[in-house]
Amino acid sequence: MRKKILLLSLLIFSISLTACWDSVEIDDRTFILAIGVDVYHPEEDDGNIDEERQYYPEHHRPAILATFVAPKALAGGGGEIEVENVSMSSVAHSAFLARNQMVARSDDQLFLGHLKTLLIGEELAQNPMLLREVLDRIEKDALISRRISLAVVDGMAKEALEVQPKLEPMTGQFINDLFKDQARTNRAPIADVGEILISLHRNSNALIPRLVYSEDEIKVGGGAVIKNYKMVGWIGEMESIAYMIITDNLTQLGLNHHMDYYIIPYSITDLSTSMELQENNENIKIIISVTGEGDIEGLYFNPEDDVLDPSFVEKVQEGIGQDIKELLVETIDVFQNEYQVDVLGFDEYLKKYKPGLWREVREDWDDIFPLVEVEVEVDIFIRRVGLSR
């Protein structure tokens, strides 16, 4: 009995002494909130990668410039804590080495578990080798969440990360919050890095949100068209709205309808999209059907027309439906004829609902997609015309 008690005591004692030997104190970590990656253009006497060149053969592609942004707490007046951005950059011929070089220059451990945003410079996005390398590094890092925001910068990612937003001192968090707000405005395609990686794995094409910046402002709007892992152009904010409608990823919408001498603001609060295939011996025809209902948000004080008149409401909803139809048709034309890239999910529809046909056209889909006939049907119903107190 005494041996059992002694053994139990030793067991409890050993458990109480157990600790996480590889733990790192929170004060010894630098929490990276945003990363920007650009193509590096060395100055004439720049020696940033001279040391690396000694050990590796001449590279046939440019080096990358990785910029890491982290918040830094500073003691302010009156005992208050102020937060400012700390920006660090590293040049290397791989994303992995760029990060390792940053570790050698920091007295804290660089921690990516709280990363919010990844920005890719426009020039890097146009280089398929560099883009695939950066995305591969992100996908293979166990600490980086698949829910982080990813955007292509209209310009350089480094310059965008150096912007100090007026409303939020932490740039990485601010950009991430902008993406969350896109669910209300839908001016950019809503997708996190996980969804974009899935799209690229599926057919090497994707639509990535675009980020634009000025001296003290950052905005997310429009998108970068990725074809065969290479950025081939931009789409605007209205095309982004159309893309979200076609792919059935938009549930609410607010725009203006121009009718006669009226400018009528409206909101669509319930929107759904479906696809249907019509197949014949000569070509493939896809019918896109959009249905939605919403409200007239305003008109004029004491308008000449009765907004409760059924004929007036019918005229408005028909006009709104025509506006949306024209927007979708124009956007589909951009993807079919200007970029000739299927990011609209036509291939996924065939694969899922018409597997036999998909097996026939899969190998030639890039050539067939621009020839697919697309018909758009839009039905919008106005349920409310505004409230007056």
Tab-separated table of N, CA and C in Angstrom, residues 28-135:
chain	number	residue	atom	x	y	z
A	28	ASP	N	7.929	38.439	-26.313
A	28	ASP	CA	9.061	38.137	-27.190
A	28	ASP	C	8.616	37.823	-28.614
A	29	ARG	N	7.350	38.092	-28.911
A	29	ARG	CA	6.830	37.829	-30.252
A	29	ARG	C	6.447	39.132	-30.944
A	30	THR	N	6.700	39.178	-32.241
A	30	THR	CA	6.204	40.263	-33.081
A	30	THR	C	5.079	39.696	-33.936
A	31	PHE	N	3.885	40.220	-33.751
A	31	PHE	CA	2.709	39.682	-34.432
A	31	PHE	C	2.550	40.378	-35.790
A	32	ILE	N	2.858	39.646	-36.842
A	32	ILE	CA	2.755	40.183	-38.197
A	32	ILE	C	1.282	40.186	-38.615
A	33	LEU	N	0.751	41.364	-38.951
A	33	LEU	CA	-0.644	41.485	-39.368
A	33	LEU	C	-0.802	41.562	-40.882
A	34	ALA	N	0.233	41.985	-41.582
A	34	ALA	CA	0.130	42.123	-43.039
A	34	ALA	C	1.478	41.837	-43.681
A	35	ILE	N	1.423	41.233	-44.858
A	35	ILE	CA	2.623	40.973	-45.657
A	35	ILE	C	2.360	41.475	-47.071
A	36	GLY	N	3.325	42.169	-47.621
A	36	GLY	CA	3.259	42.588	-49.015
A	36	GLY	C	4.431	42.012	-49.783
A	37	VAL	N	4.180	41.566	-50.999
A	37	VAL	CA	5.227	40.956	-51.817
A	37	VAL	C	5.256	41.641	-53.178
A	38	ASP	N	6.443	42.120	-53.567
A	38	ASP	CA	6.629	42.816	-54.836
A	38	ASP	C	7.806	42.216	-55.593
A	39	VAL	N	7.891	42.553	-56.876
A	39	VAL	CA	9.110	42.297	-57.642
A	39	VAL	C	10.142	43.335	-57.218
A	40	TYR	N	11.358	42.865	-56.958
A	40	TYR	CA	12.413	43.763	-56.485
A	40	TYR	C	13.223	44.291	-57.661
A	41	HIS	N	13.406	45.602	-57.687
A	41	HIS	CA	14.241	46.247	-58.697
A	41	HIS	C	15.419	46.912	-57.986
A	42	PRO	N	16.606	46.321	-58.045
A	42	PRO	CA	17.750	46.876	-57.310
A	42	PRO	C	18.218	48.198	-57.892
A	43	GLU	N	18.696	49.041	-56.999
A	43	GLU	CA	19.338	50.272	-57.447
A	43	GLU	C	20.726	49.939	-57.991
A	44	GLU	N	21.383	50.910	-58.567
A	44	GLU	CA	22.665	50.663	-59.241
A	44	GLU	C	23.709	50.106	-58.282
A	45	ASP	N	23.778	50.636	-57.060
A	45	ASP	CA	24.782	50.187	-56.093
A	45	ASP	C	24.145	49.425	-54.938
A	46	ASP	N	23.015	48.790	-55.198
A	46	ASP	CA	22.304	48.092	-54.129
A	46	ASP	C	22.961	46.744	-53.874
A	47	GLY	N	23.342	46.491	-52.634
A	47	GLY	CA	23.998	45.229	-52.302
A	47	GLY	C	23.136	44.297	-51.497
A	48	ASN	N	21.800	44.473	-51.538
A	48	ASN	CA	20.914	43.685	-50.692
A	48	ASN	C	20.997	42.190	-50.966
A	49	ILE	N	21.222	41.804	-52.230
A	49	ILE	CA	21.258	40.374	-52.528
A	49	ILE	C	22.627	39.937	-53.021
A	50	ASP	N	23.632	40.797	-52.835
A	50	ASP	CA	24.973	40.414	-53.264
A	50	ASP	C	25.452	39.172	-52.536
A	51	GLU	N	25.156	39.081	-51.238
A	51	GLU	CA	25.629	37.935	-50.463
A	51	GLU	C	24.993	36.651	-50.961
A	52	GLU	N	23.713	36.719	-51.294
A	52	GLU	CA	23.045	35.526	-51.811
A	52	GLU	C	23.624	35.120	-53.160
A	53	ARG	N	23.985	36.081	-53.977
A	53	ARG	CA	24.510	35.780	-55.309
A	53	ARG	C	25.823	35.012	-55.243
A	54	GLN	N	26.532	35.125	-54.146
A	54	GLN	CA	27.805	34.416	-54.032
A	54	GLN	C	27.611	32.906	-54.018
A	55	TYR	N	26.480	32.465	-53.487
A	55	TYR	CA	26.292	31.042	-53.243
A	55	TYR	C	25.338	30.369	-54.225
A	56	TYR	N	24.685	31.135	-55.061
A	56	TYR	CA	23.730	30.549	-55.987
A	56	TYR	C	24.060	30.972	-57.415
A	57	PRO	N	23.731	30.132	-58.396
A	57	PRO	CA	23.970	30.510	-59.791
A	57	PRO	C	23.075	31.674	-60.195
A	58	GLU	N	23.393	32.264	-61.314
A	58	GLU	CA	22.621	33.413	-61.800
A	58	GLU	C	21.163	33.016	-61.995
A	59	HIS	N	20.266	33.813	-61.450
A	59	HIS	CA	18.842	33.518	-61.547
A	59	HIS	C	18.267	34.111	-62.823
A	60	HIS	N	17.275	33.415	-63.366
A	60	HIS	CA	16.631	33.874	-64.588
A	60	HIS	C	15.332	34.613	-64.286
A	61	ARG	N	15.099	34.948	-63.064
A	61	ARG	CA	13.919	35.717	-62.694
A	61	ARG	C	14.319	36.705	-61.610
A	62	PRO	N	13.542	37.763	-61.417
A	62	PRO	CA	13.920	38.777	-60.429
A	62	PRO	C	13.722	38.291	-59.003
A	63	ALA	N	14.382	38.976	-58.098
A	63	ALA	CA	14.176	38.706	-56.679
A	63	ALA	C	12.864	39.336	-56.231
A	64	ILE	N	12.417	38.957	-55.031
A	64	ILE	CA	11.189	39.520	-54.492
A	64	ILE	C	11.516	40.409	-53.302
A	65	LEU	N	10.651	41.375	-53.087
A	65	LEU	CA	10.756	42.277	-51.946
A	65	LEU	C	9.575	41.984	-51.034
A	66	ALA	N	9.845	41.422	-49.860
A	66	ALA	CA	8.791	41.090	-48.901
A	66	ALA	C	8.755	42.138	-47.801
A	67	THR	N	7.571	42.677	-47.545
A	67	THR	CA	7.387	43.703	-46.521
A	67	THR	C	6.465	43.163	-45.438
A	68	PHE	N	6.936	43.205	-44.199
A	68	PHE	CA	6.174	42.722	-43.055
A	68	PHE	C	5.736	43.919	-42.216
A	69	VAL	N	4.459	43.950	-41.834
A	69	VAL	CA	3.932	45.051	-41.029
A	69	VAL	C	3.377	44.494	-39.730
A	70	ALA	N	3.805	45.083	-38.609
A	70	ALA	CA	3.362	44.651	-37.289
A	70	ALA	C	3.052	45.870	-36.436
A	71	PRO	N	2.095	45.756	-35.507
A	71	PRO	CA	1.820	46.871	-34.597
A	71	PRO	C	2.856	46.929	-33.486
A	72	LYS	N	3.166	48.120	-33.052
A	72	LYS	CA	4.124	48.319	-31.963
A	72	LYS	C	3.505	49.264	-30.946
A	73	ALA	N	3.436	48.806	-29.699
A	73	ALA	CA	2.863	49.623	-28.635
A	73	ALA	C	3.899	50.614	-28.123
A	74	LEU	N	3.478	51.861	-27.993
A	74	LEU	CA	4.347	52.918	-27.490
A	74	LEU	C	3.675	53.600	-26.309
A	75	ALA	N	4.470	54.041	-25.373
A	75	ALA	CA	3.935	54.752	-24.216
A	75	ALA	C	3.612	56.181	-24.613
A	76	GLY	N	2.347	56.566	-24.450
A	76	GLY	CA	1.937	57.918	-24.779
A	76	GLY	C	1.810	58.785	-23.549
A	77	GLY	N	1.384	59.995	-23.749
A	77	GLY	CA	1.211	60.908	-22.635
A	77	GLY	C	0.051	60.499	-21.751
A	78	GLY	N	0.171	60.761	-20.445
A	78	GLY	CA	-0.889	60.420	-19.508
A	78	GLY	C	-1.029	58.941	-19.266
A	79	GLY	N	0.002	58.172	-19.545
A	79	GLY	CA	-0.050	56.737	-19.301
A	79	GLY	C	-0.797	55.954	-20.362
A	80	GLU	N	-1.255	56.612	-21.438
A	80	GLU	CA	-1.971	55.915	-22.494
A	80	GLU	C	-0.995	55.169	-23.406
A	81	ILE	N	-1.517	54.085	-23.988
A	81	ILE	CA	-0.714	53.277	-24.901
A	81	ILE	C	-1.097	53.634	-26.332
A	82	GLU	N	-0.124	54.042	-27.113
A	82	GLU	CA	-0.344	54.333	-28.521
A	82	GLU	C	0.219	53.193	-29.362
A	83	VAL	N	-0.424	52.959	-30.500
A	83	VAL	CA	-0.009	51.878	-31.393
A	83	VAL	C	0.380	52.476	-32.739
A	84	GLU	N	1.535	52.085	-33.237
A	84	GLU	CA	1.960	52.509	-34.566
A	84	GLU	C	2.428	51.302	-35.359
A	85	ASN	N	2.438	51.459	-36.677
A	85	ASN	CA	2.902	50.388	-37.553
A	85	ASN	C	4.416	50.375	-37.642
A	86	VAL	N	4.975	49.192	-37.606
A	86	VAL	CA	6.398	49.011	-37.857
A	86	VAL	C	6.531	48.201	-39.139
A	87	SER	N	7.235	48.746	-40.126
A	87	SER	CA	7.389	48.101	-41.421
A	87	SER	C	8.822	47.623	-41.591
A	88	MET	N	8.972	46.361	-41.994
A	88	MET	CA	10.288	45.763	-42.218
A	88	MET	C	10.293	45.099	-43.593
A	89	SER	N	11.366	45.253	-44.333
A	89	SER	CA	11.444	44.682	-45.677
A	89	SER	C	12.673	43.802	-45.822
A	90	SER	N	12.551	42.802	-46.688
A	90	SER	CA	13.655	41.883	-46.941
A	90	SER	C	13.649	41.504	-48.416
A	91	VAL	N	14.843	41.340	-48.977
A	91	VAL	CA	14.993	40.991	-50.387
A	91	VAL	C	15.618	39.608	-50.488
A	92	ALA	N	15.035	38.748	-51.316
A	92	ALA	CA	15.578	37.400	-51.495
A	92	ALA	C	15.025	36.832	-52.793
A	93	HIS	N	15.512	35.644	-53.154
A	93	HIS	CA	15.018	34.991	-54.358
A	93	HIS	C	13.941	33.963	-54.051
A	94	SER	N	13.440	33.936	-52.817
A	94	SER	CA	12.312	33.080	-52.467
A	94	SER	C	11.622	33.669	-51.255
A	95	ALA	N	10.313	33.397	-51.143
A	95	ALA	CA	9.551	33.898	-50.005
A	95	ALA	C	10.046	33.275	-48.705
A	96	PHE	N	10.453	32.018	-48.764
A	96	PHE	CA	10.951	31.337	-47.563
A	96	PHE	C	12.209	32.015	-47.035
A	97	LEU	N	13.154	32.305	-47.931
A	97	LEU	CA	14.406	32.919	-47.496
A	97	LEU	C	14.186	34.359	-47.036
A	98	ALA	N	13.243	35.056	-47.657
A	98	ALA	CA	12.954	36.432	-47.239
A	98	ALA	C	12.495	36.468	-45.790
A	99	ARG	N	11.671	35.516	-45.425
A	99	ARG	CA	11.208	35.459	-44.031
A	99	ARG	C	12.353	35.106	-43.097
A	100	ASN	N	13.173	34.148	-43.485
A	100	ASN	CA	14.302	33.757	-42.636
A	100	ASN	C	15.265	34.919	-42.416
A	101	GLN	N	15.473	35.720	-43.461
A	101	GLN	CA	16.361	36.867	-43.312
A	101	GLN	C	15.779	37.903	-42.357
A	102	MET	N	14.454	38.020	-42.338
A	102	MET	CA	13.827	38.950	-41.406
A	102	MET	C	14.025	38.484	-39.969
A	103	VAL	N	13.974	37.174	-39.747
A	103	VAL	CA	14.192	36.632	-38.400
A	103	VAL	C	15.577	37.004	-37.901
A	104	ALA	N	16.565	36.981	-38.805
A	104	ALA	CA	17.939	37.301	-38.413
A	104	ALA	C	18.106	38.770	-38.048
A	105	ARG	N	17.147	39.614	-38.444
A	105	ARG	CA	17.254	41.048	-38.178
A	105	ARG	C	16.298	41.522	-37.088
A	106	SER	N	15.597	40.597	-36.452
A	106	SER	CA	14.626	40.981	-35.427
A	106	SER	C	14.996	40.351	-34.097
A	107	ASP	N	14.833	41.125	-33.011
A	107	ASP	CA	15.137	40.583	-31.691
A	107	ASP	C	13.968	39.791	-31.123
A	108	ASP	N	12.818	39.803	-31.807
A	108	ASP	CA	11.661	39.016	-31.396
A	108	ASP	C	11.371	37.939	-32.434
A	109	GLN	N	10.561	36.970	-32.028
A	109	GLN	CA	10.141	35.935	-32.966
A	109	GLN	C	9.011	36.474	-33.838
A	110	LEU	N	9.149	36.350	-35.156
A	110	LEU	CA	8.093	36.782	-36.068
A	110	LEU	C	7.000	35.722	-36.093
A	111	PHE	N	5.798	36.105	-35.683
A	111	PHE	CA	4.694	35.155	-35.543
A	111	PHE	C	3.628	35.470	-36.580
A	112	LEU	N	3.293	34.475	-37.420
A	112	LEU	CA	2.330	34.663	-38.501
A	112	LEU	C	0.948	34.121	-38.168
A	113	GLY	N	0.762	33.632	-36.959
A	113	GLY	CA	-0.527	33.054	-36.586
A	113	GLY	C	-1.661	34.056	-36.542
A	114	HIS	N	-1.344	35.349	-36.477
A	114	HIS	CA	-2.373	36.395	-36.448
A	114	HIS	C	-2.387	37.206	-37.741
A	115	LEU	N	-1.784	36.679	-38.793
A	115	LEU	CA	-1.749	37.388	-40.069
A	115	LEU	C	-3.166	37.637	-40.577
A	116	LYS	N	-3.430	38.869	-41.014
A	116	LYS	CA	-4.758	39.246	-41.489
A	116	LYS	C	-4.818	39.440	-43.004
A	117	THR	N	-3.728	39.921	-43.584
A	117	THR	CA	-3.781	40.374	-44.973
A	117	THR	C	-2.507	40.019	-45.725
A	118	LEU	N	-2.663	39.570	-46.971
A	118	LEU	CA	-1.544	39.372	-47.887
A	118	LEU	C	-1.798	40.224	-49.121
A	119	LEU	N	-0.856	41.114	-49.419
A	119	LEU	CA	-0.955	41.963	-50.599
A	119	LEU	C	0.109	41.560	-51.613
A	120	ILE	N	-0.283	41.469	-52.868
A	120	ILE	CA	0.624	41.105	-53.954
A	120	ILE	C	0.707	42.280	-54.918
A	121	GLY	N	1.915	42.729	-55.195
A	121	GLY	CA	2.106	43.832	-56.123
A	121	GLY	C	1.678	43.464	-57.531
A	122	GLU	N	1.248	44.471	-58.290
A	122	GLU	CA	0.737	44.238	-59.641
A	122	GLU	C	1.764	43.552	-60.530
A	123	GLU	N	3.010	43.985	-60.486
A	123	GLU	CA	4.032	43.404	-61.353
A	123	GLU	C	4.298	41.948	-60.994
A	124	LEU	N	4.302	41.631	-59.705
A	124	LEU	CA	4.521	40.241	-59.306
A	124	LEU	C	3.365	39.361	-59.770
A	125	ALA	N	2.129	39.883	-59.688
A	125	ALA	CA	0.969	39.104	-60.122
A	125	ALA	C	1.026	38.792	-61.611
A	126	GLN	N	1.773	39.587	-62.381
A	126	GLN	CA	1.910	39.353	-63.815
A	126	GLN	C	3.012	38.352	-64.142
A	127	ASN	N	3.710	37.857	-63.118
A	127	ASN	CA	4.764	36.859	-63.301
A	127	ASN	C	4.276	35.537	-62.720
A	128	PRO	N	3.849	34.578	-63.555
A	128	PRO	CA	3.247	33.347	-63.032
A	128	PRO	C	4.175	32.543	-62.136
A	129	MET	N	5.475	32.534	-62.417
A	129	MET	CA	6.409	31.781	-61.579
A	129	MET	C	6.462	32.358	-60.167
A	130	LEU	N	6.594	33.670	-60.057
A	130	LEU	CA	6.668	34.303	-58.747
A	130	LEU	C	5.343	34.187	-58.003
A	131	LEU	N	4.232	34.372	-58.714
A	131	LEU	CA	2.924	34.287	-58.070
A	131	LEU	C	2.683	32.896	-57.504
A	132	ARG	N	3.012	31.865	-58.267
A	132	ARG	CA	2.808	30.496	-57.795
A	132	ARG	C	3.705	30.187	-56.604
A	133	GLU	N	4.916	30.734	-56.618
A	133	GLU	CA	5.827	30.488	-55.500
A	133	GLU	C	5.302	31.109	-54.209
A	134	VAL	N	4.818	32.344	-54.296
A	134	VAL	CA	4.298	33.026	-53.107
A	134	VAL	C	3.063	32.301	-52.571
A	135	LEU	N	2.142	31.924	-53.454
A	135	LEU	CA	0.932	31.237	-53.017
A	135	LEU	C	1.249	29.865	-52.440
